[in-house]
Short mmCIF file of C-alpha atoms and ligand atoms in Angstrom, two decimals:
data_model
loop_
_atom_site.label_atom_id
_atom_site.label_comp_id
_atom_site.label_asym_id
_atom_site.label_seq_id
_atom_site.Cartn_x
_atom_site.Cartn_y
_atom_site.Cartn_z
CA UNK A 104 29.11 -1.23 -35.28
CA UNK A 105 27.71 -4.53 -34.91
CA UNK A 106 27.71 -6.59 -31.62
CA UNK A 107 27.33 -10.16 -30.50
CA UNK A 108 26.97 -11.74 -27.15
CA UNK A 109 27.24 -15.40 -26.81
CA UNK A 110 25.19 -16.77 -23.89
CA UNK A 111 21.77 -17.14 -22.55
CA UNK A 112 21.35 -15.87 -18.77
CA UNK A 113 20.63 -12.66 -17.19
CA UNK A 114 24.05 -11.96 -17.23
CA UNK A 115 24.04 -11.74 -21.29
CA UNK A 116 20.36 -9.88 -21.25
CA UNK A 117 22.01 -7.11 -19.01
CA UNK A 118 25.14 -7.31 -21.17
CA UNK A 119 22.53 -6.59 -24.18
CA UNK A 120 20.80 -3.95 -22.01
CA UNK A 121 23.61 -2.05 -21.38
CA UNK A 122 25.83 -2.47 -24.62
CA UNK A 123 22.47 -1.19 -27.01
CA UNK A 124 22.85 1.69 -24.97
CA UNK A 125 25.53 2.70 -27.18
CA UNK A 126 24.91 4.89 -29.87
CA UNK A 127 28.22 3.34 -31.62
CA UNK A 128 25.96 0.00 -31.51
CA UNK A 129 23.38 -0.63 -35.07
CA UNK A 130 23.29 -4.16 -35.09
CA UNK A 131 23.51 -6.50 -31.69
CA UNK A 132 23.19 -10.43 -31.82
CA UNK A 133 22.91 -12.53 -29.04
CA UNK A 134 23.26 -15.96 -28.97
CA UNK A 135 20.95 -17.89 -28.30
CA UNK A 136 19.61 -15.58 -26.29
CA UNK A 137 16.47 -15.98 -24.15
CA UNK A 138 12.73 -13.97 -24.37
CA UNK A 139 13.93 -10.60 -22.95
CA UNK A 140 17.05 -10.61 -25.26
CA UNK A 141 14.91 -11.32 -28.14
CA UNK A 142 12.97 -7.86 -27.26
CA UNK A 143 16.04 -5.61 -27.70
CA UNK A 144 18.48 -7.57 -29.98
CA UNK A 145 18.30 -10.58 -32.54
CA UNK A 146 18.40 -14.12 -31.44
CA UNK A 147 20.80 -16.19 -33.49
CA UNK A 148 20.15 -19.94 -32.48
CA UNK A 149 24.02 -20.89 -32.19
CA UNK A 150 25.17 -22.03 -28.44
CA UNK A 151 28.22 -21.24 -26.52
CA UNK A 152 29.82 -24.66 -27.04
CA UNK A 153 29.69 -24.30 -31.08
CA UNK A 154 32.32 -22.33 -31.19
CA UNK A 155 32.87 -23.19 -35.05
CA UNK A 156 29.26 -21.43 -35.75
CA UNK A 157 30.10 -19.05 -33.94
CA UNK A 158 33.08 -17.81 -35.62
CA UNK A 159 31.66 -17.90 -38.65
CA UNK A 160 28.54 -15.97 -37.91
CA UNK A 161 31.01 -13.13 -36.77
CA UNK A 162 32.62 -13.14 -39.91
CA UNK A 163 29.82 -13.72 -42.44
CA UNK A 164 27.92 -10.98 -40.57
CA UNK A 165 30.79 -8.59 -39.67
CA UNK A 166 30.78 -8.70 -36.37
CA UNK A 167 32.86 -6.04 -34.93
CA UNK A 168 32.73 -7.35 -31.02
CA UNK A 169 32.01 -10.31 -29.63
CA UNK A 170 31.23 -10.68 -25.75
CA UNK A 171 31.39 -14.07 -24.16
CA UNK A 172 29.10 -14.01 -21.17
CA UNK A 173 30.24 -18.00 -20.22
CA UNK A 174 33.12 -19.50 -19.01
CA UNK A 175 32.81 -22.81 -20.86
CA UNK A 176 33.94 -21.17 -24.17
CA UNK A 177 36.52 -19.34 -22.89
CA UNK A 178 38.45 -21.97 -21.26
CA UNK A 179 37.75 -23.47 -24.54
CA UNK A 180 39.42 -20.95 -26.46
CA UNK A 181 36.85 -18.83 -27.74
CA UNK A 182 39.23 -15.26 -27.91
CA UNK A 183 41.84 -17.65 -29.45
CA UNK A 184 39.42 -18.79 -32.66
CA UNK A 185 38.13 -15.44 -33.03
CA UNK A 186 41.71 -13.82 -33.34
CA UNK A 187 42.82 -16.07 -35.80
CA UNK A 188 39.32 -14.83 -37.78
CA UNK A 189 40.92 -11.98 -37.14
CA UNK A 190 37.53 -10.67 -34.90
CA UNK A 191 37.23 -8.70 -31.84
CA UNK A 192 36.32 -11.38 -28.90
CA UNK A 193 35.98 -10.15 -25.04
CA UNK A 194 37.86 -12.03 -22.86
CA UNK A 195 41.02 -13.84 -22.12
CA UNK A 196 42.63 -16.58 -24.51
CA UNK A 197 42.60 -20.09 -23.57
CA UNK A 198 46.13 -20.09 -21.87
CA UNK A 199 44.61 -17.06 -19.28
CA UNK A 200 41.19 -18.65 -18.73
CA UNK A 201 42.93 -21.29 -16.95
CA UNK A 202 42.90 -18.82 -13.69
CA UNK A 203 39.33 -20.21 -13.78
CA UNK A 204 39.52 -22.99 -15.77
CA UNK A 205 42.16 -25.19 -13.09
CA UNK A 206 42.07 -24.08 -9.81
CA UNK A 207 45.76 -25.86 -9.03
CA UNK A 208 47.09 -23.44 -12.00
CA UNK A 209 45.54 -20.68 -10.01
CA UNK A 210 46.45 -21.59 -6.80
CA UNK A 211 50.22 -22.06 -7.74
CA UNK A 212 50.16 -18.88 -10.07
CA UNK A 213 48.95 -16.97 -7.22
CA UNK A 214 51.46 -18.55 -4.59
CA UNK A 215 54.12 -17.73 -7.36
CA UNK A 216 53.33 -14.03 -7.32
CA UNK A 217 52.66 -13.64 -3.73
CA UNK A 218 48.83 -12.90 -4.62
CA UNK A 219 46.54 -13.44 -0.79
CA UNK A 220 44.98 -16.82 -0.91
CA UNK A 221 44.31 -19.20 1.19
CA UNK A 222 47.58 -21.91 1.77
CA UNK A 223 46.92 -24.71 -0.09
CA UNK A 224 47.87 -28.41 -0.76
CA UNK A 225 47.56 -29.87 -4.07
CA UNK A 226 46.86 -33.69 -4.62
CA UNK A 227 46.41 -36.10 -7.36
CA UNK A 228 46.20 -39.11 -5.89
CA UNK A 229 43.91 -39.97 -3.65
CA UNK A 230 45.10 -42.05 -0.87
CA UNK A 231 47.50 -39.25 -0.55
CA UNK A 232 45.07 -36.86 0.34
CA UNK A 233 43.05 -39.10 2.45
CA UNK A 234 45.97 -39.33 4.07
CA UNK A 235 46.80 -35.31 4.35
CA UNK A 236 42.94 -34.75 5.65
CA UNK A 237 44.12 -36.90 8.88
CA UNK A 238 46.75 -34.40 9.73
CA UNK A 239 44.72 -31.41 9.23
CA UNK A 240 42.41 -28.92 11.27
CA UNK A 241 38.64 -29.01 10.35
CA UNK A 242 37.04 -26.78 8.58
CA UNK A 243 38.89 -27.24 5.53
CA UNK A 244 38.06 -26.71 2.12
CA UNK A 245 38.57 -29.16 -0.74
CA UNK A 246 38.12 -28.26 -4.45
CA UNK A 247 37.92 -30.01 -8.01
CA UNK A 248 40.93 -28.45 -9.87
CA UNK A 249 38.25 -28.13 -13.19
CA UNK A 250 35.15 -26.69 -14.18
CA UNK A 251 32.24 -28.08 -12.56
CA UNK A 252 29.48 -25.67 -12.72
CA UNK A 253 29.83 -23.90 -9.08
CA UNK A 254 29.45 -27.16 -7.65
CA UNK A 255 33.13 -28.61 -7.00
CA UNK A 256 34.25 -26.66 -3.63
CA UNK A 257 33.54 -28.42 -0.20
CA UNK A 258 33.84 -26.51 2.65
CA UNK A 259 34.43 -29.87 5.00
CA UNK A 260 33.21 -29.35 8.55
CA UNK A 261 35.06 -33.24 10.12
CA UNK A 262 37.03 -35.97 8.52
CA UNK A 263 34.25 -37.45 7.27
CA UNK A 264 32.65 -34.78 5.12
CA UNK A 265 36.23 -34.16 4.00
CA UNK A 266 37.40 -37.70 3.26
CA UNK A 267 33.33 -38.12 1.38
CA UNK A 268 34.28 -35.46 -0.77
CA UNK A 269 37.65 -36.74 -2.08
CA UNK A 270 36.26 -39.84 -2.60
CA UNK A 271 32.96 -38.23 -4.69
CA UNK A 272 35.83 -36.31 -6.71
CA UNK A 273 38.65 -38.51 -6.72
CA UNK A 274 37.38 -42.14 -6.92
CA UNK A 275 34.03 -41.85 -8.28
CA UNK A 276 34.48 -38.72 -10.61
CA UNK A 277 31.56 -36.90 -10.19
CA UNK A 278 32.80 -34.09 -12.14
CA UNK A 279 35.05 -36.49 -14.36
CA UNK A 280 38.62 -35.08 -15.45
CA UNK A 281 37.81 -31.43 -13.38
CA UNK A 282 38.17 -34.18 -10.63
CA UNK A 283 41.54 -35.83 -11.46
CA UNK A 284 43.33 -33.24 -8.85
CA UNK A 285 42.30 -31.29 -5.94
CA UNK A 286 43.01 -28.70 -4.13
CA UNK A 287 43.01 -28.89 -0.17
CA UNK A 288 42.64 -25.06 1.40
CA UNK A 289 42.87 -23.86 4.60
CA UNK A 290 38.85 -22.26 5.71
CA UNK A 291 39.41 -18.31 5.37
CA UNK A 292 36.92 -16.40 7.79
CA UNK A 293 35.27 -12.87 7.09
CA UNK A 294 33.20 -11.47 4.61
CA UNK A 295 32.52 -12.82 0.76
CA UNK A 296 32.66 -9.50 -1.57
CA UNK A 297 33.73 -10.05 -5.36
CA UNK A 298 35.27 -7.63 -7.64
CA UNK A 299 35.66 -7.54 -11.16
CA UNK A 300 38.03 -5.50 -12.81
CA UNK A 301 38.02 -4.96 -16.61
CA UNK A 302 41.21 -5.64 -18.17
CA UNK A 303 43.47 -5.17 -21.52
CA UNK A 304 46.72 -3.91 -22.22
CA UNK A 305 48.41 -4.49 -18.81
CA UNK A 306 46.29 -2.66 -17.14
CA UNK A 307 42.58 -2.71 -15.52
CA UNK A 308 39.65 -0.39 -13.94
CA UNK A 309 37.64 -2.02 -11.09
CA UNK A 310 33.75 -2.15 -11.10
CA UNK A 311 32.19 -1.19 -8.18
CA UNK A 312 32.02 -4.31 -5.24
CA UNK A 313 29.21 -6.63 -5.33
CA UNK A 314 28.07 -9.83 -2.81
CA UNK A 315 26.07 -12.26 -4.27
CA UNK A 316 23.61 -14.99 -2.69
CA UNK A 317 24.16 -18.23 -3.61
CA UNK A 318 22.36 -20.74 -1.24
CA UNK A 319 18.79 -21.11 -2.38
CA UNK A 320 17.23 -20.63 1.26
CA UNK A 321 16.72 -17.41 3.66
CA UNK A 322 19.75 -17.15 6.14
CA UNK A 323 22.15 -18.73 3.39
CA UNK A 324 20.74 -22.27 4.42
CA UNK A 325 20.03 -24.64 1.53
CA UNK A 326 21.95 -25.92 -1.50
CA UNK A 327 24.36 -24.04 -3.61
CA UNK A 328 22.86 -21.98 -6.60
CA UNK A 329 23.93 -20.16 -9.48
CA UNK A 330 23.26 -16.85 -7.29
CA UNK A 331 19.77 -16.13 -6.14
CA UNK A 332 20.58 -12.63 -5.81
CA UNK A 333 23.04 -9.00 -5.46
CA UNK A 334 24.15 -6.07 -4.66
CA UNK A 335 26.28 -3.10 -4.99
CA UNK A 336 28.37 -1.51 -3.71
CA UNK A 337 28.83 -3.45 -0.68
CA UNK A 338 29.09 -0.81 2.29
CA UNK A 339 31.05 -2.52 4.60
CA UNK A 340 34.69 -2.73 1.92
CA UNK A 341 36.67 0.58 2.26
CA UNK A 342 38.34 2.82 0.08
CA UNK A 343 41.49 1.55 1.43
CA UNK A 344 40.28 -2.16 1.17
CA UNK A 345 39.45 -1.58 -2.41
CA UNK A 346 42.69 0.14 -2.94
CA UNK A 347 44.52 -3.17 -1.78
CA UNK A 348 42.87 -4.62 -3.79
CA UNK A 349 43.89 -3.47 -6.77
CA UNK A 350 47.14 -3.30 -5.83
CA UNK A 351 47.73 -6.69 -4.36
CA UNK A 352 45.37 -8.33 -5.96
CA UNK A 353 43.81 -7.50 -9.51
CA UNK A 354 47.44 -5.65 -10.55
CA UNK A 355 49.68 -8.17 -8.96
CA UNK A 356 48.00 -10.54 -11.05
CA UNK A 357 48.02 -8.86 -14.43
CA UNK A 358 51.50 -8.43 -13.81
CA UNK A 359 52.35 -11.58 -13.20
CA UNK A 360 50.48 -13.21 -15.64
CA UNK A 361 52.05 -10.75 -18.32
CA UNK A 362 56.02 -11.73 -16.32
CA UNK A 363 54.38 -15.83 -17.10
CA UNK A 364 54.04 -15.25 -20.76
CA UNK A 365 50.26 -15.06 -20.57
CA UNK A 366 49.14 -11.35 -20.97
CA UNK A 367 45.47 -10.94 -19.34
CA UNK A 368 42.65 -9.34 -20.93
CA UNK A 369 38.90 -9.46 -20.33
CA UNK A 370 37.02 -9.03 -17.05
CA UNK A 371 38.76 -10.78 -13.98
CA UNK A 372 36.29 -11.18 -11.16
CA UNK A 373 37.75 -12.15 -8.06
CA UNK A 374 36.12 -14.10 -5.49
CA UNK A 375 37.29 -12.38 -1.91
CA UNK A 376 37.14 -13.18 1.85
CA UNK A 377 37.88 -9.75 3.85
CA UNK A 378 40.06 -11.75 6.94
CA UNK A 379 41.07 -9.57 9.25
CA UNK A 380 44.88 -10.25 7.52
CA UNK A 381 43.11 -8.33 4.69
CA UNK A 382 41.27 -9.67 1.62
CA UNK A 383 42.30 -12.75 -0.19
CA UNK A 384 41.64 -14.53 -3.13
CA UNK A 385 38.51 -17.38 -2.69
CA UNK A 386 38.50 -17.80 -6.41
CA UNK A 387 39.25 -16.28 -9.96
CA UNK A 388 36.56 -16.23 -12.85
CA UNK A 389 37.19 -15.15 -16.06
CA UNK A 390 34.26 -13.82 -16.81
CA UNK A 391 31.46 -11.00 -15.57
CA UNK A 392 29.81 -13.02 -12.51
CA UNK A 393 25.53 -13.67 -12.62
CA UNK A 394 23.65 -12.04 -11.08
CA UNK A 395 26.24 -9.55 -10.01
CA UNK A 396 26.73 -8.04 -13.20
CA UNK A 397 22.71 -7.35 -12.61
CA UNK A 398 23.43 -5.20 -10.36
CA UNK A 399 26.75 -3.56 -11.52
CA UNK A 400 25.73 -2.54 -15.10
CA UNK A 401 22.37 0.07 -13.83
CA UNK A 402 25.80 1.74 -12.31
CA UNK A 403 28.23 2.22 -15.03
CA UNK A 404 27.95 5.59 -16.48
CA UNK A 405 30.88 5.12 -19.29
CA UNK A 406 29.69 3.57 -22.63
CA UNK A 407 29.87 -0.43 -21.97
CA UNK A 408 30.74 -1.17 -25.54
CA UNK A 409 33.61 0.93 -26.07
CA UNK A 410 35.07 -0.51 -23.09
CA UNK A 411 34.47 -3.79 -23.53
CA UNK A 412 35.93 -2.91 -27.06
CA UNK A 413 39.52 -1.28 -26.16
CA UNK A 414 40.31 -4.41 -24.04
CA UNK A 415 38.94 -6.67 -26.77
CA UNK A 416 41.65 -5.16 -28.92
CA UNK A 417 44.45 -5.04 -26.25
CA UNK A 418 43.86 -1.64 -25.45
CA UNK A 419 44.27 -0.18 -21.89
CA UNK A 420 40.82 1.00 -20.01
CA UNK A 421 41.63 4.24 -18.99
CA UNK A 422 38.76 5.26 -16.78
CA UNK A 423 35.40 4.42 -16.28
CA UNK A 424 32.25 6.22 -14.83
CA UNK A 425 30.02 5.41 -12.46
CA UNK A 426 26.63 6.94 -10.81
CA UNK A 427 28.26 7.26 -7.56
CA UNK A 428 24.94 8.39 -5.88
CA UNK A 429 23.53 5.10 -6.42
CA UNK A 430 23.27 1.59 -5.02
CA UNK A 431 21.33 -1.40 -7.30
CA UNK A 432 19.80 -4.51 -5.85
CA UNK A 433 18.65 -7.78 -8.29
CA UNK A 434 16.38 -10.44 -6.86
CA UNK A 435 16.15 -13.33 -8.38
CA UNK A 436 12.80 -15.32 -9.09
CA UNK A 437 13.58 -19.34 -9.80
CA UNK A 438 11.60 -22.41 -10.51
CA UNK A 439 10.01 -24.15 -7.90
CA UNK A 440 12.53 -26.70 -7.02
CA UNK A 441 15.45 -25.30 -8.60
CA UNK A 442 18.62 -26.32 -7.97
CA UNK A 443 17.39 -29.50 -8.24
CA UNK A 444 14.53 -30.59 -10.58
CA UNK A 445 11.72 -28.46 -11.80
CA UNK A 446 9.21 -27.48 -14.46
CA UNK A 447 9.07 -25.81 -17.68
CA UNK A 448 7.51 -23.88 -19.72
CA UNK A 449 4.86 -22.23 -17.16
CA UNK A 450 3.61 -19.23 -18.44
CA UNK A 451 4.89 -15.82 -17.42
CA UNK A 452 2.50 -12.97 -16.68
CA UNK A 453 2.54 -9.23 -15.17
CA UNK A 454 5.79 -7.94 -16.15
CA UNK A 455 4.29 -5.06 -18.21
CA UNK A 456 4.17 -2.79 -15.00
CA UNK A 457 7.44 -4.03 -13.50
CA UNK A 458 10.11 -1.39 -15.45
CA UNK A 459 10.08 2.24 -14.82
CA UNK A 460 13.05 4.61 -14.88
CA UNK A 461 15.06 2.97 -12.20
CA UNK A 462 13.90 -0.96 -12.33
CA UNK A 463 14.19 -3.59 -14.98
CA UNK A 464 13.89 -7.25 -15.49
CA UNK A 465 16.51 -9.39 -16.55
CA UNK A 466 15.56 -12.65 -17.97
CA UNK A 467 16.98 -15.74 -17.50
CA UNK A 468 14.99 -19.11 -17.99
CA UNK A 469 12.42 -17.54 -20.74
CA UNK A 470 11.30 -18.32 -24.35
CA UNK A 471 8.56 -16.73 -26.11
CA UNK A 472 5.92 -19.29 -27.50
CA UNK A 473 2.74 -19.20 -29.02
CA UNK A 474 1.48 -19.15 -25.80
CA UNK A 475 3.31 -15.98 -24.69
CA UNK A 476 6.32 -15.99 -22.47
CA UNK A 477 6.89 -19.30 -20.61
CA UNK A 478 9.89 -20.34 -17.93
CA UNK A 479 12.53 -22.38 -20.03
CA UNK A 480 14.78 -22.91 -17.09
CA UNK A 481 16.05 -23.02 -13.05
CA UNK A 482 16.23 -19.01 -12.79
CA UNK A 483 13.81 -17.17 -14.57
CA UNK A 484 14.45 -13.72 -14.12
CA UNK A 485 16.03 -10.82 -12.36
CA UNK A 486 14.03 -7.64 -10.92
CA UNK A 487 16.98 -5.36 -10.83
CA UNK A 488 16.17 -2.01 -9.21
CA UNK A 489 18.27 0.95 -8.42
CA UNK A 490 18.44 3.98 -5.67
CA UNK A 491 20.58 6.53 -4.26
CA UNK A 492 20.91 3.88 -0.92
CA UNK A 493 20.43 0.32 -0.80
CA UNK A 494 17.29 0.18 1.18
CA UNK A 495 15.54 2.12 -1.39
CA UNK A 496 16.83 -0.04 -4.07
CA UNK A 497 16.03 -3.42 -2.52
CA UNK A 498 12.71 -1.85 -1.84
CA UNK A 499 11.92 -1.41 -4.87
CA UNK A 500 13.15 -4.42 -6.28
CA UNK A 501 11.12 -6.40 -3.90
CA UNK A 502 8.19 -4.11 -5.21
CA UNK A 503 8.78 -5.47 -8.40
CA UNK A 504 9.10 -8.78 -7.39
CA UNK A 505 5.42 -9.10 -6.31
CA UNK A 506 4.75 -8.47 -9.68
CA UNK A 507 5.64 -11.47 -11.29
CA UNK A 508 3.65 -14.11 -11.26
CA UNK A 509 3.62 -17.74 -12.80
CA UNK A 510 3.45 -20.85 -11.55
CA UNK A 511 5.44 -22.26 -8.71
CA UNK A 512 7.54 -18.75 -8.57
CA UNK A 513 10.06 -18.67 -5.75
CA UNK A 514 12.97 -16.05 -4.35
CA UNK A 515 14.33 -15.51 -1.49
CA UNK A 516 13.76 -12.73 0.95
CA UNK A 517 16.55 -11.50 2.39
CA UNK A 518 18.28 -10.48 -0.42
CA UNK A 519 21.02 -7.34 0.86
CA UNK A 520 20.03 -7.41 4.57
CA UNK A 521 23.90 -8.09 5.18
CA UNK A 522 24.63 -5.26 3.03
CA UNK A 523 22.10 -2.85 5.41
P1 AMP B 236 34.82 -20.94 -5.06
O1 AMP B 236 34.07 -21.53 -6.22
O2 AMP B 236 36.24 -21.35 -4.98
O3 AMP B 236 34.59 -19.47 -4.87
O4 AMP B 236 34.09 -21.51 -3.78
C1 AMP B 236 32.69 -21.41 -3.63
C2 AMP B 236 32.37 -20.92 -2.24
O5 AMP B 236 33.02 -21.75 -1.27
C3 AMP B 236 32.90 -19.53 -1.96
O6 AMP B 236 32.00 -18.56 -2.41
C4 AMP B 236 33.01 -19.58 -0.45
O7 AMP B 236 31.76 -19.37 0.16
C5 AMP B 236 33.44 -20.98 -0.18
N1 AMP B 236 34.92 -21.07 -0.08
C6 AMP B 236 35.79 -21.34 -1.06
N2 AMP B 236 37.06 -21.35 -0.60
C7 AMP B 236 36.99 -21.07 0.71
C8 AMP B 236 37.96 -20.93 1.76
N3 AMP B 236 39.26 -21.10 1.53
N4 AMP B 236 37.52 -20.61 2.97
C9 AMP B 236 36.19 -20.45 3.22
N5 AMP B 236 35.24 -20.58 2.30
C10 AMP B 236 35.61 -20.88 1.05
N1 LIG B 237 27.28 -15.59 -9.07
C1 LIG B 237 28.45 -16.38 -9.04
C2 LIG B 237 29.15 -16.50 -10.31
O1 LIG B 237 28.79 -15.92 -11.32
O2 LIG B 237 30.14 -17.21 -10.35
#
């Protein structure tokens, strides 16, 4: 069978990683790709947003399944185009993405079907919600209803910071049309786990739990990231936590969205806060989260691709398998100066001696050049290790770590010490 992911992250390398595994799998595509992709798989130099190249690479090739690591296409309507091709796409249609795609749609889907969330206000004016934020209690949280790459959620400490950020949405549009609502949430307090659940026919099996990192400094100080790091499992969520979850949560959704017209398939990741009223909802992607699915991948026993390939064709999971015995860590190493500006194309060196039998390194930012591998972007790469507990695992991540070397390298250090 022949296999394509679309993307170019760490995310899409591990999706190669573990996908090729698959002795169903003779031909896997990735596109574009990035310099460790281009090891195990072919390259095809199409990006996510050219979604009419895409579909017809799938066809003229024969692509059997298509995984979309992304959320951009999806809400797009990726699975839509690639149905009417009639082609196997992972993930959920247009109509469905929009549980990441508007956070109002989610917010009122969820408040619909009594899904935990945090209690909400929705605004599209702004002098109306100027005026809400002087009624309210601080911290509260204000969020772009669209997509704007992790960065449109404001957790608003006074009046100030909270009327600022309406007005950078709102008024001046700094994430244009994502901006033209918001939502205005109540601060949850606890602990941040996420959980993605793979889903088709009606039903869903949960990966394992996984917390990522995504302030660029030690002690979660610093700018918001992509993710500078994960693990998994996360020790502190019980069995009956996760069961709850399922149940009130990644079920109560399906359901719902299947009662709204809008069957779900594809991975739903939830964003959690464990309160101590239970876990709730923070925030719904649509797709497998990065660097999380780093770490969740090294602990999937089942074959990837025949999962990934039921629910592509609206079949139900009906179990998975995972190395219970075992806990992964991923650190990420980023560009000096990353999330804000920094260089390219620095040249990569002493990865050679990094893998072994239970570590590996995702790229991210890479490209291979004439003058061997260079960076190409903010995160470079992942050193994903694994170990029957999670000190051993972040250990030897960390090990791995000190490895790499090119100019201007950076990561952070205290990647899992909540988790220990
Ligand atoms: P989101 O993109 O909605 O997950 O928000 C990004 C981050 O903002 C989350 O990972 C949380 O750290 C924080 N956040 C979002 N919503 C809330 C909330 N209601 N209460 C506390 N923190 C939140
Ligand atoms: N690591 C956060 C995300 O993928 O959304």
């Amino acid at each position: 069978m022949r296999a394509l992911i679309v993307g170019s992250g760490g995310r899409e390398h591990t999706l190669a990683w573990a996908i090729k595994k698959s002795p169903n799998v003779d031909e896997l595509y990735v596109a574009p790709g990035n310099g460790g992709t281009s090891q195990i798989a072919k390259n095809v130099p199409v990006t996510g947003d050219d979604l009419d190249a895409l579909v017809s690479f799938a066809v003229e090739n024969e692509v059997d399944l298509t995984v979309v690591g992304p959320e951009a296409p999806l809400v797009d309507g990726i699975v839509d185009r690639f149905r009417e091709a009639g082609r196997r796409c992972f993930g959920p249609t247009r109509a469905a993405a929009r549980l990441e795609g508007s956070k109002v749609f989610a917010k009122e889907f969820m408040k619909r079907q009594a899904v935990p969330t945090a209690d909400f206000e929705i605004f599209d004016d702004a002098t109306k919600a100027r005026s809400y934020i002087g009624s309210v209690d601080f911290p509260i949280v204000i969020k772009a209803d669209g997509l704007a790459a992790g960065k449109g959620v404001i957790v608003a400490a006074s009046a100030e910071e909270a009327t600022a950020a309406i007005d950078d949405i709102m008024a001046k549009k700094k994430f244009g049309a994502s901006g033209d609502s918001v939502v205005v949430e109540s601060c949850l307090e606890g602990e941040e786990v996420s959980v993605h659940a793979i889903c088709g026919g009606g039903e869903a099996v949960l990966l394992p739990s996984s917390q990522d990192h995504k302030r660029i400094f030690d002690d979660d100080k610093g700018p918001n990231t992509g993710g500078m790091g994960a693990y998994s499992p996360v020790p502190f969520l019980s069995d009956d936590e996760r069961q709850t979850i399922y149940e009130t949560i990644i079920m109560r959704t399906l359901k719902g969205m299947e009662a709204e017209g809008i069957p779900y398939s594809g991975v739903l990741y939830a964003g959690l806060m464990i309160t101590r009223d239970g876990p709730k909802v923070l925030e719904f992607n649509v797709r497998f989260g990065d660097p999380e699915t780093q770490v969740l991948l090294p602990l999937v026993k089942s074959d990837m691709f025949e999962l990934l390939y039921e629910s592509a064709g609206g079949n139900s999971p009906e179990s998975i398998e995972f190395y219970s015995d075992r806990s992964a860590a991923a650190v990420v190493v980023a560009s000096k100066g990353y999330p804000g500006s920094y260089e390219k194309g620095r040249v990569i060196e002493g990865l050679e001696s990094i893998e072994d039998d239970r570590r590996v390194v995702f790229h991210a930012g890479t490209k291979r050049t004439q003058s061997g591998l260079v960076t190409s972007g903010g995160r470079v790469l992942a050193v994903t290790a694994w170990d029957e507990a999670l000190s051993g695992a972040l250990g030897h991540a960390y090990e791995g770590v000190e490895m790499v070397r090119f100019n201007g390298a950076y990561w952070r250090r205290d990647i899992g010490r909540r988790g220990l």
